[in-house]
Coordinates of C-alpha atoms in Angstrom, one line a residue:
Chain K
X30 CA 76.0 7.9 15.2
X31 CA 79.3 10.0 15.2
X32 CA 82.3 7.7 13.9
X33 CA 83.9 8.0 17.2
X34 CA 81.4 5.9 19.1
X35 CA 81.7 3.8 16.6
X36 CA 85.1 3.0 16.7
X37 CA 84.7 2.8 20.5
X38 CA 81.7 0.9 20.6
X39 CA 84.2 -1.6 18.1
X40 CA 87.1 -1.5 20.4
X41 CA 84.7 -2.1 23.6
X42 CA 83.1 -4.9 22.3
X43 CA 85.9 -6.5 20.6
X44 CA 86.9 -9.1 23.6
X45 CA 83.8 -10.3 23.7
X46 CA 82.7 -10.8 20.3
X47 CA 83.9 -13.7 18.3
X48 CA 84.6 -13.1 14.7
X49 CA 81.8 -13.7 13.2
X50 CA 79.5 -12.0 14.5
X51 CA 82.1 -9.0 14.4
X52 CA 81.5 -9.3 10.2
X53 CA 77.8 -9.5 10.8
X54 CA 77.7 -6.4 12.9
X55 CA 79.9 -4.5 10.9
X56 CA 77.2 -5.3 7.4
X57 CA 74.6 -4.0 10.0
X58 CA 76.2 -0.5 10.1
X59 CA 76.3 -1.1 6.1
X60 CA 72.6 -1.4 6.1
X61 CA 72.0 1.5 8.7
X62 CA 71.7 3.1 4.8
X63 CA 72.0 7.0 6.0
X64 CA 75.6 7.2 5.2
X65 CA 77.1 7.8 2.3
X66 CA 79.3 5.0 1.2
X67 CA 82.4 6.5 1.5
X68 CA 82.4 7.0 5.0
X69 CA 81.3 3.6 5.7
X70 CA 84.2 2.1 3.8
X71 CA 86.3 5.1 5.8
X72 CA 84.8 3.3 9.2
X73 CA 85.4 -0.3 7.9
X74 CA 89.0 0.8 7.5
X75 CA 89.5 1.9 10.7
X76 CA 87.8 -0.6 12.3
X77 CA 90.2 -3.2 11.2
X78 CA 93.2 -1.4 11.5
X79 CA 92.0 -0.9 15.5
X80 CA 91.7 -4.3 15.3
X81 CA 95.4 -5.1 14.7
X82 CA 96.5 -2.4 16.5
X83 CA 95.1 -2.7 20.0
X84 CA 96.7 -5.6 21.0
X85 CA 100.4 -5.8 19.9
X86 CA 101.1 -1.9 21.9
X87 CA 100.9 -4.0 24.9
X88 CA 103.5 -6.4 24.6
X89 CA 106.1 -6.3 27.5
X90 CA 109.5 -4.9 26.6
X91 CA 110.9 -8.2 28.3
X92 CA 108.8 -10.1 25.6
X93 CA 110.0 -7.8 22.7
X94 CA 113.5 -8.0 23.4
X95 CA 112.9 -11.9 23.1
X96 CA 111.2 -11.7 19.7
X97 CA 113.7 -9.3 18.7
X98 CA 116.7 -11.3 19.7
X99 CA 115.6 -14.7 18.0
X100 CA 114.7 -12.5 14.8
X101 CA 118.7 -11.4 15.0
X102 CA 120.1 -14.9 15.2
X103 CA 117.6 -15.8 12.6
X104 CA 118.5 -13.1 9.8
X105 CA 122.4 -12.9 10.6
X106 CA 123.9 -12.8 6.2
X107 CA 122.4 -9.9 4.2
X108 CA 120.0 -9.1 2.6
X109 CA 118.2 -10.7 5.7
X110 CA 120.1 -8.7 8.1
X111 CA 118.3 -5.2 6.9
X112 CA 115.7 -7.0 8.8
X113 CA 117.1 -6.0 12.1
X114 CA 117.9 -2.6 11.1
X115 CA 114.7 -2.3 10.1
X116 CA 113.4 -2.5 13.7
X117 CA 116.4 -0.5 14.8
X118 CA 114.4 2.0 12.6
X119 CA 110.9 1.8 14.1
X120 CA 111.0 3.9 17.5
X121 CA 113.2 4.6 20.1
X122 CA 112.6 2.1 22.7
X123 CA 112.9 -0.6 19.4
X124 CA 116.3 1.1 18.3
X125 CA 118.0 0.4 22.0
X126 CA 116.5 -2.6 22.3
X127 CA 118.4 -3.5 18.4
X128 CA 121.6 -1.5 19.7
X129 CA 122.0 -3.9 22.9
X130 CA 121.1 -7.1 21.2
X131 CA 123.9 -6.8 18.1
X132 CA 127.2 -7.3 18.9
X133 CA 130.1 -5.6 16.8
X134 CA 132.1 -7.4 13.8
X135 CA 134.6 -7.8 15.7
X136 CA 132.6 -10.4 18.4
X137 CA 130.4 -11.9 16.2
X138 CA 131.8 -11.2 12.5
X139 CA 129.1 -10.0 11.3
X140 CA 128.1 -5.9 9.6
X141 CA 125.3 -4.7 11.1
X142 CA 124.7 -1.2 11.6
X143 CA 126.9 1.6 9.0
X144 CA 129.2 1.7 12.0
X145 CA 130.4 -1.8 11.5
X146 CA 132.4 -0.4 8.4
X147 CA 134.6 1.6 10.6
X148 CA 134.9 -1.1 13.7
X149 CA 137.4 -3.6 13.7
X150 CA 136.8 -6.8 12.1
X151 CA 136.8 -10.7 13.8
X152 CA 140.0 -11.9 15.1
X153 CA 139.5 -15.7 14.2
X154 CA 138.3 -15.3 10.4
X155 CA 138.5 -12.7 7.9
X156 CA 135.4 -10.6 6.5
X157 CA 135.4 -11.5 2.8
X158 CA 134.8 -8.7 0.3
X159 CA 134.8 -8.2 -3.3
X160 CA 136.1 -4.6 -5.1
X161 CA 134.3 -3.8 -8.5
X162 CA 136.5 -1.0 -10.8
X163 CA 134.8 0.8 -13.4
X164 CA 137.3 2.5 -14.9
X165 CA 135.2 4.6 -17.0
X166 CA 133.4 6.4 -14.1
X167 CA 137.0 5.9 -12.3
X168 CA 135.0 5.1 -9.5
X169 CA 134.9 1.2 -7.4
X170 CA 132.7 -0.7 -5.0
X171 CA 133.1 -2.6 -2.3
X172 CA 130.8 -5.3 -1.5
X173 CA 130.4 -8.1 0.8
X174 CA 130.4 -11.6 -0.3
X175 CA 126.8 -12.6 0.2
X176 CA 127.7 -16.8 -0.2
X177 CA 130.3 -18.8 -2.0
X178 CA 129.9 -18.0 -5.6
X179 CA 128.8 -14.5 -4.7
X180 CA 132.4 -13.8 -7.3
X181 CA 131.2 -15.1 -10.5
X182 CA 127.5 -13.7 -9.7
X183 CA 128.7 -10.8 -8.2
X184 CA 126.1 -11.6 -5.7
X185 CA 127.1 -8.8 -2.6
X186 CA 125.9 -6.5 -0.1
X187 CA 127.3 -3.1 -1.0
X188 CA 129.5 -1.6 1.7
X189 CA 131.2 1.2 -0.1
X190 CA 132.3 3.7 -2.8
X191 CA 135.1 5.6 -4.2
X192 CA 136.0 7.4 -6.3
X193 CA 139.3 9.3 -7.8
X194 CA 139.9 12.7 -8.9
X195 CA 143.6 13.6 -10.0
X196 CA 144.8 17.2 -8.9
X197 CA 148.1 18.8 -9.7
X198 CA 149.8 17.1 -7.3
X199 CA 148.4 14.5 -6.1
X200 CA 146.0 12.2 -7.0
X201 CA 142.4 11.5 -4.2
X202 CA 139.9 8.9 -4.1
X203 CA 136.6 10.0 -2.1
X204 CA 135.3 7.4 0.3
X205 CA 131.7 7.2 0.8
X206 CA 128.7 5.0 1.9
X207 CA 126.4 6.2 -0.9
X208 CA 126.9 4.2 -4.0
X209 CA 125.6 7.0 -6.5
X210 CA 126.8 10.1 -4.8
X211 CA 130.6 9.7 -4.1
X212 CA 131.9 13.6 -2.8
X213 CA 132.9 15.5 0.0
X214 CA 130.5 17.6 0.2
X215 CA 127.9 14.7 0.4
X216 CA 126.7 14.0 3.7
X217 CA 127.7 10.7 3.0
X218 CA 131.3 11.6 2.8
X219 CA 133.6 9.2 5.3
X220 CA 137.2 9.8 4.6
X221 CA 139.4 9.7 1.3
X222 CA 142.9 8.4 0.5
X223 CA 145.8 10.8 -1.4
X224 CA 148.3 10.1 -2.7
X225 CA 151.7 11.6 -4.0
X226 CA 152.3 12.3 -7.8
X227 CA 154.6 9.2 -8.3
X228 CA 152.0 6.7 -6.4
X229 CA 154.4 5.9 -3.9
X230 CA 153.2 7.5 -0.6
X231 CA 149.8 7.6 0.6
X232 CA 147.9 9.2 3.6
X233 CA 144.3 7.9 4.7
X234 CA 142.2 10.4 5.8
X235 CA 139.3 9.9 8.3
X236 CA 136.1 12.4 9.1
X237 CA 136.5 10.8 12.9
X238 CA 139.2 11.5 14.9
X239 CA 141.4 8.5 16.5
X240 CA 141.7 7.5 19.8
X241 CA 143.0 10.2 21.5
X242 CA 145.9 8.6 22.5
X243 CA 147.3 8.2 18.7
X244 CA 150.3 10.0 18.4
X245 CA 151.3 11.1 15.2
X246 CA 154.2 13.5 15.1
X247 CA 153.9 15.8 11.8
X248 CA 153.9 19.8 12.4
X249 CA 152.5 22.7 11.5
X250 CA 148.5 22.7 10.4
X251 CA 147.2 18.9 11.1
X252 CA 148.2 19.7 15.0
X253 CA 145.1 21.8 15.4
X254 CA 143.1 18.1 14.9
X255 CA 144.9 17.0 18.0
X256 CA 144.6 20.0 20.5
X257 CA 142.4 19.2 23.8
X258 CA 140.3 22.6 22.1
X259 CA 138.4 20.4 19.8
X260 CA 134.7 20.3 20.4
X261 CA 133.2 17.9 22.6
X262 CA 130.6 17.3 19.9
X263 CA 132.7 14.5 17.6
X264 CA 134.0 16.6 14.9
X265 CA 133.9 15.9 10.9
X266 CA 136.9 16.9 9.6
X267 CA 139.9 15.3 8.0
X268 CA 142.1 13.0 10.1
X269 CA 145.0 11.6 9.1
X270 CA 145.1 7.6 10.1
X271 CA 147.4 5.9 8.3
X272 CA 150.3 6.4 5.8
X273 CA 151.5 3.8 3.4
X274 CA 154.2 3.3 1.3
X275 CA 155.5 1.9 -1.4
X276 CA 159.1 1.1 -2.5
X277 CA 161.1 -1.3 -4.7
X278 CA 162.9 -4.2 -3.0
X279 CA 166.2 -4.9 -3.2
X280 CA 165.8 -6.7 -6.6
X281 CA 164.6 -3.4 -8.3
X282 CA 161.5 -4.0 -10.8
X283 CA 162.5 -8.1 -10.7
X284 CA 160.8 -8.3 -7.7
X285 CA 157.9 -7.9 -5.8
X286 CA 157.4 -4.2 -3.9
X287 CA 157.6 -3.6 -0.7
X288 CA 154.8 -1.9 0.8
X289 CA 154.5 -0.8 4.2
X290 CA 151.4 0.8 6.5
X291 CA 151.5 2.4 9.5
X292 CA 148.2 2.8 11.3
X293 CA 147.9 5.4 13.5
X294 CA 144.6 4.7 15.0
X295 CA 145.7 1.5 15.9
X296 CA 147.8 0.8 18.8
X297 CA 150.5 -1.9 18.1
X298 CA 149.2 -3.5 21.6
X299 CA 145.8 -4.3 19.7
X300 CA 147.9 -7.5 18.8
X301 CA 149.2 -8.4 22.3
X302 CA 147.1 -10.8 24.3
X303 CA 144.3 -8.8 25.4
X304 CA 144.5 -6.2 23.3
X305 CA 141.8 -3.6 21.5
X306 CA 141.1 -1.3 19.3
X307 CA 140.8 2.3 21.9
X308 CA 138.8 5.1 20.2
X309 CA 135.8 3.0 18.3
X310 CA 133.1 5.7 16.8
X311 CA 129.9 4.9 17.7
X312 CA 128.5 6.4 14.2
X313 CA 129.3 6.1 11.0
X314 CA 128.1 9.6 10.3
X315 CA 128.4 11.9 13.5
X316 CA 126.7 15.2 14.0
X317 CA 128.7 18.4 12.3
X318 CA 129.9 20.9 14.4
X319 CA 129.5 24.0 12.4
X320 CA 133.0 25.5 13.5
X321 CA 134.6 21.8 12.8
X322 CA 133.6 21.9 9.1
X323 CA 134.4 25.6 8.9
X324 CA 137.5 24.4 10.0
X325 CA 138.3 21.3 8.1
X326 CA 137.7 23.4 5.0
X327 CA 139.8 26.3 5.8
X328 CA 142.6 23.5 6.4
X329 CA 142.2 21.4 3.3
X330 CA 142.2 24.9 1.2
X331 CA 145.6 26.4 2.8
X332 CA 147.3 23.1 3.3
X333 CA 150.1 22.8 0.9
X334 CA 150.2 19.2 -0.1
X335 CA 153.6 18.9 -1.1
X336 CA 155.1 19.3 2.6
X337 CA 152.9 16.1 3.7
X338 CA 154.6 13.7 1.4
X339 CA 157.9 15.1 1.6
X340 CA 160.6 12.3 2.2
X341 CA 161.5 13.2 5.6
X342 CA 158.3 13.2 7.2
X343 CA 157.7 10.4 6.1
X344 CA 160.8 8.6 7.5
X345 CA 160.5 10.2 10.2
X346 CA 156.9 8.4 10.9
X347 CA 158.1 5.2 9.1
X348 CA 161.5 5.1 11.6
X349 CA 159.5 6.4 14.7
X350 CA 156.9 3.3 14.3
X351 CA 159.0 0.5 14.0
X352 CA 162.0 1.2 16.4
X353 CA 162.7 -0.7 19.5
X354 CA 164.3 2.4 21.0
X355 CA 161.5 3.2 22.6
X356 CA 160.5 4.0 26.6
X357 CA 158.2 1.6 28.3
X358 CA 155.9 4.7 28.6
X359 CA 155.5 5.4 25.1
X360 CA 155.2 1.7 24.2
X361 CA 151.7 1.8 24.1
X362 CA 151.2 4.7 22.0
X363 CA 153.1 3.2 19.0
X364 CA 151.4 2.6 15.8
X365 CA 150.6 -0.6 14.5
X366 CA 152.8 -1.1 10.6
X367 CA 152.0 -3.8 8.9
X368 CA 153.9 -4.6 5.9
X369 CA 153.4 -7.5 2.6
X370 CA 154.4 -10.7 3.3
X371 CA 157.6 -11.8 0.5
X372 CA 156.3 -14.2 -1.9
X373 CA 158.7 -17.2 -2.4
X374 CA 160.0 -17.5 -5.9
X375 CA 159.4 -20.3 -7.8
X376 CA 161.5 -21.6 -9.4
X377 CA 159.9 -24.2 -11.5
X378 CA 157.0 -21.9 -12.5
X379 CA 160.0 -18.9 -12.9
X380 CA 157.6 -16.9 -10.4
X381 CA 156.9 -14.8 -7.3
X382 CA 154.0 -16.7 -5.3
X383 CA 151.6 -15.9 -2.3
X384 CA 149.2 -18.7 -1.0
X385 CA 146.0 -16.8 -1.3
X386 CA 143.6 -19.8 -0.5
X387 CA 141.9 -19.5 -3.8
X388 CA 140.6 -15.8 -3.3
X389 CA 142.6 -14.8 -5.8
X390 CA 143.2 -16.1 -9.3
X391 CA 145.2 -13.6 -11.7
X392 CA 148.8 -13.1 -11.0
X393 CA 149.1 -8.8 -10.8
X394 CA 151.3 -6.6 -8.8
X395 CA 148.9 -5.3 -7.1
X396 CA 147.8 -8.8 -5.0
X397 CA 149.2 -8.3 -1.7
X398 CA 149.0 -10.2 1.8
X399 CA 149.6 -7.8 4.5
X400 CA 151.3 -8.7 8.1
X401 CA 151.8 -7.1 11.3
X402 CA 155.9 -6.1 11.0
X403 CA 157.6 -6.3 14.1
X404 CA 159.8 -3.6 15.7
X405 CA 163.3 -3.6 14.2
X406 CA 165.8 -4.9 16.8
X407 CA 169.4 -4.1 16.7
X408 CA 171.5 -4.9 13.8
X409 CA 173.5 -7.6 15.9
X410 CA 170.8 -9.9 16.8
X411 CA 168.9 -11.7 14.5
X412 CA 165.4 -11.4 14.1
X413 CA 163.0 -13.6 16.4
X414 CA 160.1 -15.7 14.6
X415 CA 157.1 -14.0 14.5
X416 CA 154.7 -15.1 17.3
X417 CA 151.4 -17.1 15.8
X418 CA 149.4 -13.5 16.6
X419 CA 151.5 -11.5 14.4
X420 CA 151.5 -14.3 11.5
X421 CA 148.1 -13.9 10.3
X422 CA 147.2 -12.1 7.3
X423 CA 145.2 -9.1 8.4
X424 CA 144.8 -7.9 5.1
X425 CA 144.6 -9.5 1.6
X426 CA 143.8 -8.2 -1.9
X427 CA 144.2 -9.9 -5.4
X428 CA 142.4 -9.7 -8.9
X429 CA 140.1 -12.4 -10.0
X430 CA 138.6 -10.6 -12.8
X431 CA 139.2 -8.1 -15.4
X432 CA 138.0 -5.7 -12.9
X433 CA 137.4 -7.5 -10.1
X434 CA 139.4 -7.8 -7.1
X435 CA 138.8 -10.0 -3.6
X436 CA 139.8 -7.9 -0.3
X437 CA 139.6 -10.4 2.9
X438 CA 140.3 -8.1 6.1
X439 CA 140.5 -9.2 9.8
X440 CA 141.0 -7.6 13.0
X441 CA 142.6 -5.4 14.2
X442 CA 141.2 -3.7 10.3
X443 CA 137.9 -2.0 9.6
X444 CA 136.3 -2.3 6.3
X445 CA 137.1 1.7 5.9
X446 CA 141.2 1.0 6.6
X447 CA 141.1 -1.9 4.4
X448 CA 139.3 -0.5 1.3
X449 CA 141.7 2.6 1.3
X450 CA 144.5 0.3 1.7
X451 CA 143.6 -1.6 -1.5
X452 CA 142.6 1.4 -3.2
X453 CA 146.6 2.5 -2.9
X454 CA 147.1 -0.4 -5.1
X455 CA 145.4 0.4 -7.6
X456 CA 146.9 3.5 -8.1
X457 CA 150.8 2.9 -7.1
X458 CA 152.8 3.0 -10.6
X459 CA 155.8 0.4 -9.4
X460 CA 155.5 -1.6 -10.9
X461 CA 157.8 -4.8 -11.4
X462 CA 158.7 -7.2 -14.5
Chain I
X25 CA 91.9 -31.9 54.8
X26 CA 94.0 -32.4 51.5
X27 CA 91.2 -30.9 48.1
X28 CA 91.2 -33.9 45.5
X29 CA 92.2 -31.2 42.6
X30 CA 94.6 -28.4 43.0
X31 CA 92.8 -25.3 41.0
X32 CA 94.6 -23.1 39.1
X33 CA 94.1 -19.8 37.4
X34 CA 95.8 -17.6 35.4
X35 CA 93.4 -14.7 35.4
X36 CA 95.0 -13.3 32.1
X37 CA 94.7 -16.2 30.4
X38 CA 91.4 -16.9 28.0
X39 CA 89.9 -20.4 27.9
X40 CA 90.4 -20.3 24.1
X41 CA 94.0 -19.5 24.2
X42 CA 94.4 -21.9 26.9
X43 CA 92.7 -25.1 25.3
X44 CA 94.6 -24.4 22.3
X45 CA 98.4 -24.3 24.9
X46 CA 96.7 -27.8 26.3
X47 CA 96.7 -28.7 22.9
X48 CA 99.9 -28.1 21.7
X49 CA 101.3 -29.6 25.0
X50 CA 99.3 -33.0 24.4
X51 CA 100.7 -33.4 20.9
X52 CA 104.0 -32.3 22.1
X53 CA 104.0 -34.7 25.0
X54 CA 105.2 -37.9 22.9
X55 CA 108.8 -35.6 22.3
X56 CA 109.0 -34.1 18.2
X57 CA 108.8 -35.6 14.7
X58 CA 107.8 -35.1 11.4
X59 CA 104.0 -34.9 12.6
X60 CA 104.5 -32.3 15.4
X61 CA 106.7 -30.3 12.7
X62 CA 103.6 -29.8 10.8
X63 CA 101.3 -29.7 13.3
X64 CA 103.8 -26.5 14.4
X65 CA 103.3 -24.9 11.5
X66 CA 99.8 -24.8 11.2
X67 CA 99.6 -24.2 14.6
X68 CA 101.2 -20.5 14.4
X69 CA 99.5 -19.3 11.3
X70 CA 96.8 -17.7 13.4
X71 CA 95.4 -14.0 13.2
X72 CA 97.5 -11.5 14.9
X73 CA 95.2 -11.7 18.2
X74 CA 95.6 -15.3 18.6
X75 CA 98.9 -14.9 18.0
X76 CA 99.6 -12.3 20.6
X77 CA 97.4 -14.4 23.5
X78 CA 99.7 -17.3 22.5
X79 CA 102.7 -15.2 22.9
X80 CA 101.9 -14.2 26.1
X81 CA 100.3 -17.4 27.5
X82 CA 103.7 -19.0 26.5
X83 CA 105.8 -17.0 28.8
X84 CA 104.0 -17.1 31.6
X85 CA 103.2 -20.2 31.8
X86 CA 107.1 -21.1 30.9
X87 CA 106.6 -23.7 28.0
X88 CA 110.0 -22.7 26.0
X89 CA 109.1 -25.1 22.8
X90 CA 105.7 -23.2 22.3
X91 CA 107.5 -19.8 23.1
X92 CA 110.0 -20.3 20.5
X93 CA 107.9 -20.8 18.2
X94 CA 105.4 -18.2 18.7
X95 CA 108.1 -15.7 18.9
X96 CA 109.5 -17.3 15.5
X97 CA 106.1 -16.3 13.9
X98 CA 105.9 -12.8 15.6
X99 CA 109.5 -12.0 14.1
X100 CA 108.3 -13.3 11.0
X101 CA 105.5 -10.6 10.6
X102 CA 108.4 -8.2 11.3
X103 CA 110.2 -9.6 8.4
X104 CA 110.3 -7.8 4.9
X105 CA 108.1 -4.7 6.8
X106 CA 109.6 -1.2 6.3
X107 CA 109.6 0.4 9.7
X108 CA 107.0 2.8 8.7
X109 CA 104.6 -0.7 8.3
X110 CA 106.2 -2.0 11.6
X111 CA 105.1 1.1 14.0
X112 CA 101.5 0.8 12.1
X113 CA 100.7 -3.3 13.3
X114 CA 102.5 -2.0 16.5
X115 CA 100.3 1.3 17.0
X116 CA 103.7 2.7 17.6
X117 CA 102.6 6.5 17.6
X118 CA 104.7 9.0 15.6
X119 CA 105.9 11.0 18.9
X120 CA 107.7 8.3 19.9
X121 CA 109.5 7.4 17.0
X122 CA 110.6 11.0 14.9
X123 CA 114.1 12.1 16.1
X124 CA 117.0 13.1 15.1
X125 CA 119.0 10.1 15.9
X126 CA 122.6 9.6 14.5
X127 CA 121.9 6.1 13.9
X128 CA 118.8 6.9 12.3
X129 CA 120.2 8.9 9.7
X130 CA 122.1 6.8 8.2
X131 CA 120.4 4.1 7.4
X132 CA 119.0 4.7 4.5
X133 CA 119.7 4.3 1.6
X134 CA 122.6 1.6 2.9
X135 CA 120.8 -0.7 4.9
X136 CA 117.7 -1.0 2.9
X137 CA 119.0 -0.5 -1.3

């Protein structure tokens, strides 16, 4: 008997043999004593595994999506949620079925898929996060809070890594998703942060381009990023999304800095009634062009880094994105800044406070609450109050450990945006008394 | 002139699977408790071939309860399963799944450390 017709003659007579006598006709073969008893044990294996298999191939996609969507309302906190990548994972048909049923962080507050790190996070609540520092290996980690105590268990879901190198005139911390391998030559690579020598001006770079609306006005080399010649395949190169500042208040070093982001990729209309996020990648890591990473290396070797931090360009954003002197038109292509919310002195406790709702415990410069900042009207009118949109704290970071640090980020913020925000922190020397 | 009983028949519908549907409906019938919970829960630990005839039976005959929880148990064997284990109790062949998806390559290690 040829194991073929075996295995058909146990497919064909499956339906209509109940289980036992299945087990009895399978020790028959057994006793048919001619084979060796390797193959026999090779046939039993089969046999079962044709057992299991026939049936569940032939469950209607209708059905599937059914299972599949009650398995993603089941398993929505991590480590669970791998669950549902997992089927994303299985075959094609399995992975659009996963792709239609989960719903961005910015609908359902929840990270799903790598992409969710660079989508916007929930408008309502904030995604809670924790920052690990080893300064040893100068590198950090972000993680997601996995429940309540997930701070004095360190109990989180890692999201991602950095990690900084100091050059001669600036200082860069790497971005990645990999928590071992943190360069830019890893495939894993997702953007960086520099900074100038003093710590006071940053740039955040991103390996996706921004919507292509985002209108950032520096000349010379970064232009090429922008041109309508850019490949149709989404590029990897190095795209600058946000620059932030730092500056000492009125007060000097007696009070807290002032800090001040403008996000490029993020229209300040994303706050308006109505408003998105244009431009969101699809893909955490998109396919290389091979003339885009020729490219973004050719630019990152020739690019004097002095002339990106020089004081006028960067007045020349910072002004640009927060005047009111503005056409209509060009309204909706301005930059979202946000800036830190003052702390109130107090006088009792003879210090600066922030209400940061028990996420974080040490008092440090480098706890911040960031705002949306309005547009600067004219010197005679005073300013109006904020409407209730713009009063929320999109992004807050504070230490709660020797090197641990909480970063809560909402809409209209990624994960990616936030982390290299905080990361500026760490590294800007004002500091005050 | 009016037939005393109405006959129905769901061709793809076995008379095991479909005695053990009447008999989750008759325990159900009284509304949920502490004694229908367990009888739920022995009811779905079945081999994967009752299992599937369950699943099946459910939908087409409509009873949500008995859906929901067959479907429940059906994710449940998805649960903890890498998807190379997933495609094998799905007989998923290999030419249907190897690609070169975006999304594909980066999952791992993230989603599954």
């Amino acid at each position: 008997m040829s194991f073929r017709s075996i295995v058909r003659d146990v497919r064909d007579g499956f339906g209509s043999l109940s289980r036992r006598s299945f087990d009895v006709r399978l020790s028959g073969l057994h006793s048919r004593g001619k084979s060796q008893g390797s193959i026999n044990d090779l046939i039993d294996n089969q046999a079962s595994l044709v057992v299991q298999n026939s049936r569940w191939a032939n469950l209607p996609p209708e059905l599937l999506f059914d299972v599949i969507k009650r398995l993603e309302e089941s398993e929505s906190t991590w480590p669970a949620r791998k669950h549902v990548v997992a089927c994303a994972a299985v075959c094609r048909s399995w992975r659009s079925i996963c792709m239609e049923i989960v719903r961005t962080p910015e609908s359902c507050g929840k990270l799903t898929f790598p992409v969710s790190l660079k989508q916007p996070g929930p408008r309502d609540v904030t995604i809670q996060c924790f920052i690990k520092r080893d300064k040893s290996n100068l590198t950090y980690h972000l993680y997601l809070c996995l429940s309540p105590a997930a701070l004095l268990v360190e109990n989180g879901k890692f999201l991602l890594s950095a990690k900084r190198t100091r050059r001669t005139t600036c200082t860069e911390y790497v971005i990645s998703m990999d928590s071992e391998n943190i360069s830019r030559s890893s495939s894993t690579y997702i953007g960086k942060l520099r900074s100038n020598f003093l710590g006071t001006k940053f740039i955040i770079y991103d390996t996706q381009p921004p919507h292509s609306g985002a209108n950032i006005a520096p000349p010379g080399r970064s232009k090429r990023f922008y041109s309508k010649k850019v490949s149709p395949k989404v590029p990897s190169g190095s795209y600058s999304i946000a620059h932030i500042t730092y500056e000492l208040n009125v007060l000097g070093t007696r009070g807290p800095r002032r800090m001040h982001c403008v996000m490029h990729s993020i229209p300040a209309s994303a706050l308006e009634p109505g408003g998105s996020v244009p431009g969101q990648p699809e893909f955490l890591l998109p396919p290389r062009s091979l003339e885009d990473s020729f490219r973004s290396m050719s630019f990152s070797k020739s690019l004097d880094h002095s002339t990106e931090f020089s004081s006028s360009r960067f007045s020349e954003i910072m002004g640009a994105a927060i005047s009111t002197d503005v056409p209509d038109s060009e309204k909706s292509k301005m930059p979202l800044v946000l800036k830190n919310k003052s702390p109130r002195w107090h006088e009792q406790l003879q210090c600066w406070c922030l209400n940061f709702r028990g996420r974080v415990t040490i008092a440090s410069v480098k706890n911040f609450q960031l705002v949306a900042a309005l547009p600067v009207a004219g010197t005679s009118q005073p300013p109006p109050p904020p409407p209730p949109e713009h009063d929320k704290v999109i992004l807050q970071f504070g230490k709660v450990g020797k090197d641990m640090f909480t970063m809560d980020y909402r809409y209209p913020l990624s994960a990616f945006q936030a982390f290299a925000i905080c990361l500026s922190s760490f590294d800007t020397k004002l500091a005050c008394e | 002139m009016i037939a005393d009983e109405i006959v129905l028949s769901f061709p793809n519908i076995t008379r095991v699977t479909m005695s053990k549907v009447l008999e989750y409906c008759n325990i159900h019938g009284a509304g949920a408790d502490d004694e229908t919970r367990a009888f739920d829960e022995q009811f779905v630990d079945v081999d994967q071939k009752t299992l599937f005839d369950l699943v099946l039976a459910a939908h087409d005959l409509k009873i949500k309860m008995l859906y929901d929880i067959v479907g429940e148990r059906t994710g449940d064997m998805m649960k903890g399963k890498t998807p190379e284990e997933i495609r094998i109790i799905f007989n998923i062949g290999e030419n249907s799944c190897v690609d070169d998806h975006p999304l594909q390559k980066e999952l791992n290690p993230w989603a599954f450390e």
